[in-house]
PDB file of N, CA and C in Angstrom:
ATOM      1  N   GLU A   1       0.888  -1.179  -0.026  1.00 48.00           N
ATOM      2  CA  GLU A   1       0.021  -0.141  -0.046  1.00 48.00           C
ATOM      3  C   GLU A   1       0.838   1.262   0.096  1.00 48.00           C
ATOM      4  N   ILE A   2       1.819   1.048   0.821  1.00 51.00           N
ATOM      5  CA  ILE A   2       2.810   2.537   0.697  1.00 51.00           C
ATOM      6  C   ILE A   2       3.416   2.807  -0.577  1.00 51.00           C
ATOM      7  N   LEU A   3       3.784   1.601  -1.157  1.00 54.00           N
ATOM      8  CA  LEU A   3       4.457   1.976  -2.736  1.00 54.00           C
ATOM      9  C   LEU A   3       3.404   2.358  -3.539  1.00 54.00           C
ATOM     10  N   GLY A   4       2.367   1.805  -3.598  1.00 55.00           N
ATOM     11  CA  GLY A   4       1.230   2.186  -4.591  1.00 55.00           C
ATOM     12  C   GLY A   4       0.327   3.121  -4.286  1.00 55.00           C
ATOM     13  N   ASP A   5       0.262   4.540  -4.481  1.00 62.00           N
ATOM     14  CA  ASP A   5      -0.577   5.394  -4.435  1.00 62.00           C
ATOM     15  C   ASP A   5      -1.141   5.722  -5.538  1.00 62.00           C
ATOM     16  N   LEU A   6      -2.333   6.288  -5.721  1.00 67.00           N
ATOM     17  CA  LEU A   6      -2.970   6.724  -6.816  1.00 67.00           C
ATOM     18  C   LEU A   6      -2.273   7.968  -7.389  1.00 67.00           C
ATOM     19  N   HIS A   7      -1.656   8.833  -6.404  1.00 65.00           N
ATOM     20  CA  HIS A   7      -1.145  10.028  -6.958  1.00 65.00           C
ATOM     21  C   HIS A   7      -0.083   9.937  -7.942  1.00 65.00           C
ATOM     22  N   ASN A   8       0.685   8.702  -8.024  1.00 70.00           N
ATOM     23  CA  ASN A   8       1.655   8.304  -8.874  1.00 70.00           C
ATOM     24  C   ASN A   8       1.236   7.511  -9.953  1.00 70.00           C
ATOM     25  N   LEU A   9      -0.029   7.129  -9.896  1.00 73.00           N
ATOM     26  CA  LEU A   9      -0.615   6.325 -10.871  1.00 73.00           C
ATOM     27  C   LEU A   9      -0.127   4.788 -10.935  1.00 73.00           C
ATOM     28  N   PHE A  10       0.440   4.459  -9.852  1.00 80.00           N
ATOM     29  CA  PHE A  10       0.955   3.014  -9.921  1.00 80.00           C
ATOM     30  C   PHE A  10      -0.066   2.205  -9.443  1.00 80.00           C
ATOM     31  N   GLY A  11      -1.085   2.628  -8.645  1.00 83.00           N
ATOM     32  CA  GLY A  11      -2.056   1.831  -7.813  1.00 83.00           C
ATOM     33  C   GLY A  11      -1.468   0.884  -6.842  1.00 83.00           C
ATOM     34  N   ASP A  12      -2.431  -0.106  -6.658  1.00 84.00           N
ATOM     35  CA  ASP A  12      -2.113  -1.133  -5.479  1.00 84.00           C
ATOM     36  C   ASP A  12      -1.215  -2.348  -6.024  1.00 84.00           C
ATOM     37  N   THR A  13      -0.240  -2.622  -5.517  1.00 85.00           N
ATOM     38  CA  THR A  13       0.707  -3.664  -5.890  1.00 85.00           C
ATOM     39  C   THR A  13       0.046  -5.038  -5.369  1.00 85.00           C
ATOM     40  N   ASP A  14       0.602  -6.043  -6.121  1.00 88.00           N
ATOM     41  CA  ASP A  14       0.039  -7.483  -5.654  1.00 88.00           C
ATOM     42  C   ASP A  14       0.544  -7.680  -4.278  1.00 88.00           C
ATOM     43  N   SER A  15      -0.300  -8.479  -3.580  1.00 91.00           N
ATOM     44  CA  SER A  15       0.113  -8.748  -2.222  1.00 91.00           C
ATOM     45  C   SER A  15      -0.284 -10.307  -1.889  1.00 91.00           C
ATOM     46  N   VAL A  16       0.381 -10.547  -0.769  1.00 95.00           N
ATOM     47  CA  VAL A  16       0.172 -11.979  -0.323  1.00 95.00           C
ATOM     48  C   VAL A  16       0.782 -11.963   1.189  1.00 95.00           C
ATOM     49  N   HIS A  17      -0.169 -12.903   1.929  1.00 95.00           N
ATOM     50  CA  HIS A  17       0.200 -13.023   3.346  1.00 95.00           C
ATOM     51  C   HIS A  17       1.281 -14.163   3.405  1.00 95.00           C
ATOM     52  N   VAL A  18       2.119 -13.942   4.093  1.00 96.00           N
ATOM     53  CA  VAL A  18       3.122 -15.276   4.382  1.00 96.00           C
ATOM     54  C   VAL A  18       3.088 -15.691   5.835  1.00 96.00           C
ATOM     55  N   GLU A  19       2.643 -17.023   6.080  1.00 96.00           N
ATOM     56  CA  GLU A  19       2.390 -17.596   7.279  1.00 96.00           C
ATOM     57  C   GLU A  19       3.557 -18.707   7.364  1.00 96.00           C
ATOM     58  N   LEU A  20       4.506 -18.398   8.661  1.00 97.00           N
ATOM     59  CA  LEU A  20       5.453 -19.353   8.928  1.00 97.00           C
ATOM     60  C   LEU A  20       4.949 -20.484   9.635  1.00 97.00           C
ATOM     61  N   ASN A  21       5.324 -21.657   9.469  1.00 96.00           N
ATOM     62  CA  ASN A  21       4.946 -22.919  10.033  1.00 96.00           C
ATOM     63  C   ASN A  21       6.292 -23.824  10.392  1.00 96.00           C
ATOM     64  N   ASP A  22       6.191 -25.029  11.058  1.00 96.00           N
ATOM     65  CA  ASP A  22       7.365 -25.878  11.437  1.00 96.00           C
ATOM     66  C   ASP A  22       7.863 -26.150  10.003  1.00 96.00           C
ATOM     67  N   ASP A  23       7.336 -26.285   8.958  1.00 96.00           N
ATOM     68  CA  ASP A  23       7.885 -26.813   7.602  1.00 96.00           C
ATOM     69  C   ASP A  23       8.435 -25.884   6.632  1.00 96.00           C
ATOM     70  N   GLY A  24       8.341 -24.458   7.206  1.00 97.00           N
ATOM     71  CA  GLY A  24       8.850 -23.419   6.336  1.00 97.00           C
ATOM     72  C   GLY A  24       7.827 -22.192   6.377  1.00 97.00           C
ATOM     73  N   TYR A  25       7.078 -22.100   5.238  1.00 97.00           N
ATOM     74  CA  TYR A  25       6.151 -20.996   5.104  1.00 97.00           C
ATOM     75  C   TYR A  25       5.078 -21.509   3.991  1.00 97.00           C
ATOM     76  N   VAL A  26       4.003 -20.671   4.356  1.00 97.00           N
ATOM     77  CA  VAL A  26       2.742 -20.991   3.198  1.00 97.00           C
ATOM     78  C   VAL A  26       2.473 -19.553   2.756  1.00 97.00           C
ATOM     79  N   LEU A  27       2.194 -19.281   1.408  1.00 97.00           N
ATOM     80  CA  LEU A  27       1.802 -18.325   0.859  1.00 97.00           C
ATOM     81  C   LEU A  27       0.201 -18.260   0.792  1.00 97.00           C
ATOM     82  N   THR A  28      -0.457 -17.292   1.223  1.00 96.00           N
ATOM     83  CA  THR A  28      -2.000 -17.257   1.432  1.00 96.00           C
ATOM     84  C   THR A  28      -2.648 -15.877   0.792  1.00 96.00           C
ATOM     85  N   ASN A  29      -3.770 -15.952   0.636  1.00 95.00           N
ATOM     86  CA  ASN A  29      -4.493 -14.790   0.447  1.00 95.00           C
ATOM     87  C   ASN A  29      -3.996 -13.891  -0.514  1.00 95.00           C
ATOM     88  N   ALA A  30      -3.503 -14.463  -1.781  1.00 95.00           N
ATOM     89  CA  ALA A  30      -3.005 -13.550  -2.944  1.00 95.00           C
ATOM     90  C   ALA A  30      -3.988 -12.759  -3.392  1.00 95.00           C
ATOM     91  N   ILE A  31      -3.488 -11.308  -3.516  1.00 93.00           N
ATOM     92  CA  ILE A  31      -4.468 -10.473  -3.957  1.00 93.00           C
ATOM     93  C   ILE A  31      -3.780  -9.809  -5.286  1.00 93.00           C
ATOM     94  N   LYS A  32      -4.382  -9.716  -6.187  1.00 90.00           N
ATOM     95  CA  LYS A  32      -3.839  -9.103  -7.381  1.00 90.00           C
ATOM     96  C   LYS A  32      -3.955  -7.597  -7.502  1.00 90.00           C
ATOM     97  N   GLY A  33      -2.901  -6.870  -7.924  1.00 89.00           N
ATOM     98  CA  GLY A  33      -2.835  -5.462  -7.760  1.00 89.00           C
ATOM     99  C   GLY A  33      -3.707  -4.894  -9.106  1.00 89.00           C
ATOM    100  N   ASP A  34      -3.488  -3.522  -8.961  1.00 90.00           N
ATOM    101  CA  ASP A  34      -4.322  -2.902  -9.904  1.00 90.00           C
ATOM    102  C   ASP A  34      -3.727  -2.827 -11.462  1.00 90.00           C
ATOM    103  N   SER A  35      -4.646  -2.933 -12.486  1.00 92.00           N
ATOM    104  CA  SER A  35      -4.186  -2.820 -14.006  1.00 92.00           C
ATOM    105  C   SER A  35      -4.074  -1.399 -14.301  1.00 92.00           C
ATOM    106  N   VAL A  36      -3.433  -1.106 -15.498  1.00 92.00           N
ATOM    107  CA  VAL A  36      -3.507   0.148 -15.920  1.00 92.00           C
ATOM    108  C   VAL A  36      -4.961   0.605 -16.174  1.00 92.00           C
ATOM    109  N   LYS A  37      -5.748  -0.368 -16.499  1.00 94.00           N
ATOM    110  CA  LYS A  37      -7.376   0.160 -16.907  1.00 94.00           C
ATOM    111  C   LYS A  37      -7.679   0.554 -15.514  1.00 94.00           C
ATOM    112  N   ASP A  38      -7.603  -0.019 -14.559  1.00 92.00           N
ATOM    113  CA  ASP A  38      -8.036   0.172 -13.050  1.00 92.00           C
ATOM    114  C   ASP A  38      -7.736   1.756 -12.802  1.00 92.00           C
ATOM    115  N   VAL A  39      -6.387   1.895 -12.705  1.00 90.00           N
ATOM    116  CA  VAL A  39      -5.850   3.123 -12.241  1.00 90.00           C
ATOM    117  C   VAL A  39      -6.381   4.179 -13.522  1.00 90.00           C
ATOM    118  N   LEU A  40      -6.668   3.916 -14.503  1.00 91.00           N
ATOM    119  CA  LEU A  40      -7.192   5.322 -15.305  1.00 91.00           C
ATOM    120  C   LEU A  40      -8.698   5.379 -15.046  1.00 91.00           C
ATOM    121  N   LYS A  41      -9.255   4.306 -14.565  1.00 91.00           N
ATOM    122  CA  LYS A  41     -10.985   4.399 -14.020  1.00 91.00           C
ATOM    123  C   LYS A  41     -10.644   5.214 -12.671  1.00 91.00           C
ATOM    124  N   PHE A  42      -9.948   5.108 -11.874  1.00 87.00           N
ATOM    125  CA  PHE A  42     -10.081   5.790 -10.605  1.00 87.00           C
ATOM    126  C   PHE A  42      -9.599   7.337 -10.955  1.00 87.00           C
ATOM    127  N   VAL A  43      -8.796   7.802 -11.966  1.00 85.00           N
ATOM    128  CA  VAL A  43      -8.537   9.147 -12.475  1.00 85.00           C
ATOM    129  C   VAL A  43      -9.509   9.607 -13.310  1.00 85.00           C
ATOM    130  N   ASP A  44     -10.851   8.952 -13.474  1.00 90.00           N
ATOM    131  CA  ASP A  44     -12.054   9.405 -14.689  1.00 90.00           C
ATOM    132  C   ASP A  44     -11.417   9.235 -16.097  1.00 90.00           C
ATOM    133  N   TYR A  45     -10.689   8.392 -16.519  1.00 93.00           N
ATOM    134  CA  TYR A  45     -10.277   8.070 -17.743  1.00 93.00           C
ATOM    135  C   TYR A  45     -11.016   6.799 -18.139  1.00 93.00           C
ATOM    136  N   ASP A  46     -11.590   7.063 -19.454  1.00 96.00           N
ATOM    137  CA  ASP A  46     -12.316   5.699 -19.863  1.00 96.00           C
ATOM    138  C   ASP A  46     -11.346   4.907 -20.759  1.00 96.00           C
ATOM    139  N   SER A  47     -10.780   3.918 -20.454  1.00 95.00           N
ATOM    140  CA  SER A  47      -9.950   3.178 -21.246  1.00 95.00           C
ATOM    141  C   SER A  47     -10.424   3.089 -22.709  1.00 95.00           C
ATOM    142  N   ALA A  48     -11.760   2.457 -22.707  1.00 96.00           N
ATOM    143  CA  ALA A  48     -12.183   2.094 -24.017  1.00 96.00           C
ATOM    144  C   ALA A  48     -12.247   3.375 -25.019  1.00 96.00           C
ATOM    145  N   ILE A  49     -12.542   4.657 -24.447  1.00 97.00           N
ATOM    146  CA  ILE A  49     -12.581   5.602 -25.498  1.00 97.00           C
ATOM    147  C   ILE A  49     -10.935   6.071 -25.788  1.00 97.00           C
ATOM    148  N   LEU A  50     -10.234   5.742 -24.846  1.00 96.00           N
ATOM    149  CA  LEU A  50      -8.666   5.788 -25.172  1.00 96.00           C
ATOM    150  C   LEU A  50      -8.465   5.026 -26.233  1.00 96.00           C
ATOM    151  N   ALA A  51      -8.807   3.815 -25.999  1.00 96.00           N
ATOM    152  CA  ALA A  51      -8.399   2.696 -27.221  1.00 96.00           C
ATOM    153  C   ALA A  51      -8.989   3.002 -28.443  1.00 96.00           C
ATOM    154  N   GLU A  52     -10.381   3.344 -28.316  1.00 97.00           N
ATOM    155  CA  GLU A  52     -10.951   3.778 -29.625  1.00 97.00           C
ATOM    156  C   GLU A  52     -10.235   4.713 -30.279  1.00 97.00           C
ATOM    157  N   ASN A  53      -9.931   6.113 -29.617  1.00 97.00           N
ATOM    158  CA  ASN A  53      -9.248   7.074 -29.892  1.00 97.00           C
ATOM    159  C   ASN A  53      -7.764   6.624 -30.928  1.00 97.00           C
ATOM    160  N   PHE A  54      -6.930   5.712 -30.106  1.00 96.00           N
ATOM    161  CA  PHE A  54      -5.790   5.253 -30.603  1.00 96.00           C
ATOM    162  C   PHE A  54      -5.902   4.550 -31.684  1.00 96.00           C
ATOM    163  N   ALA A  55      -6.930   3.796 -31.925  1.00 96.00           N
ATOM    164  CA  ALA A  55      -7.280   2.862 -33.013  1.00 96.00           C
ATOM    165  C   ALA A  55      -7.568   3.637 -34.338  1.00 96.00           C
ATOM    166  N   TYR A  56      -8.354   4.847 -33.747  1.00 97.00           N
ATOM    167  CA  TYR A  56      -8.458   5.671 -34.866  1.00 97.00           C
ATOM    168  C   TYR A  56      -7.139   6.228 -35.632  1.00 97.00           C
ATOM    169  N   GLN A  57      -6.425   6.724 -34.789  1.00 97.00           N
ATOM    170  CA  GLN A  57      -5.097   7.462 -35.062  1.00 97.00           C
ATOM    171  C   GLN A  57      -4.274   6.371 -36.010  1.00 97.00           C
ATOM    172  N   ILE A  58      -4.390   4.948 -35.222  1.00 97.00           N
ATOM    173  CA  ILE A  58      -3.655   3.859 -35.790  1.00 97.00           C
ATOM    174  C   ILE A  58      -4.039   3.740 -37.446  1.00 97.00           C
ATOM    175  N   ASN A  59      -5.344   3.525 -37.384  1.00 95.00           N
ATOM    176  CA  ASN A  59      -5.963   3.176 -39.021  1.00 95.00           C
ATOM    177  C   ASN A  59      -5.619   4.371 -40.001  1.00 95.00           C
ATOM    178  N   LYS A  60      -5.252   5.454 -39.342  1.00 96.00           N
ATOM    179  CA  LYS A  60      -4.890   6.416 -40.506  1.00 96.00           C
ATOM    180  C   LYS A  60      -3.384   6.363 -41.181  1.00 96.00           C
ATOM    181  N   LEU A  61      -2.540   5.480 -40.351  1.00 95.00           N
ATOM    182  CA  LEU A  61      -1.168   5.371 -40.443  1.00 95.00           C
ATOM    183  C   LEU A  61      -1.151   4.821 -42.045  1.00 95.00           C
ATOM    184  N   ASP A  62      -0.075   5.094 -42.626  1.00 96.00           N
ATOM    185  CA  ASP A  62       0.485   4.490 -44.083  1.00 96.00           C
ATOM    186  C   ASP A  62       1.140   3.141 -43.615  1.00 96.00           C
ATOM    187  N   ALA A  63       0.746   2.131 -42.942  1.00 96.00           N
ATOM    188  CA  ALA A  63       1.242   0.984 -42.457  1.00 96.00           C
ATOM    189  C   ALA A  63       0.657   0.034 -42.890  1.00 96.00           C
ATOM    190  N   SER A  64       1.325  -1.336 -42.606  1.00 96.00           N
ATOM    191  CA  SER A  64       0.521  -2.748 -43.155  1.00 96.00           C
ATOM    192  C   SER A  64      -0.628  -3.110 -42.150  1.00 96.00           C
ATOM    193  N   GLU A  65      -1.484  -3.730 -42.454  1.00 96.00           N
ATOM    194  CA  GLU A  65      -2.617  -4.034 -41.600  1.00 96.00           C
ATOM    195  C   GLU A  65      -1.816  -4.925 -40.260  1.00 96.00           C
ATOM    196  N   GLN A  66      -0.906  -5.686 -40.519  1.00 97.00           N
ATOM    197  CA  GLN A  66      -0.336  -6.372 -39.787  1.00 97.00           C
ATOM    198  C   GLN A  66       0.433  -5.773 -38.640  1.00 97.00           C
ATOM    199  N   CYS A  67       1.030  -4.572 -39.189  1.00 97.00           N
ATOM    200  CA  CYS A  67       1.746  -3.580 -38.279  1.00 97.00           C
ATOM    201  C   CYS A  67       0.682  -2.653 -37.381  1.00 97.00           C
ATOM    202  N   LYS A  68      -0.463  -2.295 -38.117  1.00 97.00           N
ATOM    203  CA  LYS A  68      -1.421  -1.790 -37.209  1.00 97.00           C
ATOM    204  C   LYS A  68      -2.065  -2.705 -36.197  1.00 97.00           C
ATOM    205  N   ALA A  69      -2.209  -3.870 -36.439  1.00 97.00           N
ATOM    206  CA  ALA A  69      -2.864  -4.898 -35.584  1.00 97.00           C
ATOM    207  C   ALA A  69      -1.958  -5.164 -34.323  1.00 97.00           C
ATOM    208  N   GLY A  70      -0.532  -5.034 -34.482  1.00 97.00           N
ATOM    209  CA  GLY A  70       0.452  -4.975 -33.629  1.00 97.00           C
ATOM    210  C   GLY A  70       0.374  -4.046 -32.676  1.00 97.00           C
ATOM    211  N   TYR A  71       0.273  -2.761 -33.157  1.00 97.00           N
ATOM    212  CA  TYR A  71       0.128  -1.731 -32.440  1.00 97.00           C
ATOM    213  C   TYR A  71      -1.018  -1.748 -31.520  1.00 97.00           C
ATOM    214  N   LEU A  72      -2.098  -2.148 -31.879  1.00 96.00           N
ATOM    215  CA  LEU A  72      -3.439  -2.097 -31.178  1.00 96.00           C
ATOM    216  C   LEU A  72      -3.399  -3.435 -30.174  1.00 96.00           C
ATOM    217  N   ALA A  73      -2.922  -4.434 -30.488  1.00 96.00           N
ATOM    218  CA  ALA A  73      -2.396  -5.389 -29.542  1.00 96.00           C
ATOM    219  C   ALA A  73      -1.663  -5.036 -28.492  1.00 96.00           C
ATOM    220  N   GLU A  74      -0.633  -4.242 -28.758  1.00 95.00           N
ATOM    221  CA  GLU A  74       0.365  -3.759 -27.607  1.00 95.00           C
ATOM    222  C   GLU A  74      -0.601  -2.880 -26.643  1.00 95.00           C
ATOM    223  N   LEU A  75      -1.329  -1.821 -27.081  1.00 95.00           N
ATOM    224  CA  LEU A  75      -1.888  -1.049 -26.427  1.00 95.00           C
ATOM    225  C   LEU A  75      -2.993  -1.884 -25.563  1.00 95.00           C
ATOM    226  N   ASN A  76      -3.727  -2.755 -26.202  1.00 94.00           N
ATOM    227  CA  ASN A  76      -4.614  -3.608 -25.318  1.00 94.00           C
ATOM    228  C   ASN A  76      -4.020  -4.267 -24.246  1.00 94.00           C
ATOM    229  N   ALA A  77      -2.799  -4.746 -24.563  1.00 94.00           N
ATOM    230  CA  ALA A  77      -2.180  -5.695 -23.594  1.00 94.00           C
ATOM    231  C   ALA A  77      -1.611  -4.713 -22.460  1.00 94.00           C
ATOM    232  N   GLY A  78      -1.084  -3.635 -22.797  1.00 93.00           N
ATOM    233  CA  GLY A  78      -0.751  -2.574 -21.794  1.00 93.00           C
ATOM    234  C   GLY A  78      -1.659  -2.027 -20.968  1.00 93.00           C
ATOM    235  N   LEU A  79      -3.296  -1.759 -21.402  1.00 94.00           N
ATOM    236  CA  LEU A  79      -4.164  -1.640 -20.667  1.00 94.00           C
ATOM    237  C   LEU A  79      -4.702  -2.743 -19.817  1.00 94.00           C
ATOM    238  N   GLU A  80      -4.495  -3.842 -20.073  1.00 93.00           N
ATOM    239  CA  GLU A  80      -4.813  -4.978 -19.400  1.00 93.00           C
ATOM    240  C   GLU A  80      -3.902  -5.231 -17.994  1.00 93.00           C
ATOM    241  N   GLY A  81      -2.654  -4.908 -18.640  1.00 92.00           N
ATOM    242  CA  GLY A  81      -1.466  -5.215 -17.623  1.00 92.00           C
ATOM    243  C   GLY A  81      -1.246  -4.529 -16.352  1.00 92.00           C
ATOM    244  N   TYR A  82      -0.369  -5.050 -15.777  1.00 89.00           N
ATOM    245  CA  TYR A  82      -0.023  -4.549 -14.143  1.00 89.00           C
ATOM    246  C   TYR A  82       0.646  -3.131 -14.349  1.00 89.00           C
ATOM    247  N   THR A  83       0.470  -2.374 -13.410  1.00 86.00           N
ATOM    248  CA  THR A  83       1.102  -1.035 -13.315  1.00 86.00           C
ATOM    249  C   THR A  83       2.537  -0.940 -12.978  1.00 86.00           C
ATOM    250  N   TYR A  84       2.960  -1.886 -12.573  1.00 83.00           N
ATOM    251  CA  TYR A  84       4.312  -2.223 -12.381  1.00 83.00           C
ATOM    252  C   TYR A  84       5.195  -3.010 -13.450  1.00 83.00           C
ATOM    253  N   PHE A  85       6.441  -3.263 -13.299  1.00 77.00           N
ATOM    254  CA  PHE A  85       7.130  -3.755 -14.192  1.00 77.00           C
ATOM    255  C   PHE A  85       6.661  -5.272 -14.525  1.00 77.00           C
ATOM    256  N   GLU A  86       6.501  -5.857 -15.514  1.00 74.00           N
ATOM    257  CA  GLU A  86       6.260  -7.101 -15.836  1.00 74.00           C
ATOM    258  C   GLU A  86       6.872  -7.738 -16.996  1.00 74.00           C
ATOM    259  N   ASP A  87       6.994  -9.054 -17.135  1.00 67.00           N
ATOM    260  CA  ASP A  87       7.865  -9.589 -18.389  1.00 67.00           C
ATOM    261  C   ASP A  87       6.864  -9.409 -19.557  1.00 67.00           C
TER     262      ASP A  87
END
């Protein structure tokens, strides 16, 4: 919670409880952090409208359909993705 505040648009981080036992530890209560889409919604941006406007601009490019599709796929993956570094 301390790392992820909305003022920096990172949102909540993934979190997990670590329970120690005689055999070592167990990870429980895994909670997924915010996606880019979630954080945009918190600050009153509609990611669907952003994606639509981006698609409009991409479709005006003088580029192959494969290239345009790649740009749109990258945007959609980014909107669905985590606000922190990911693979």
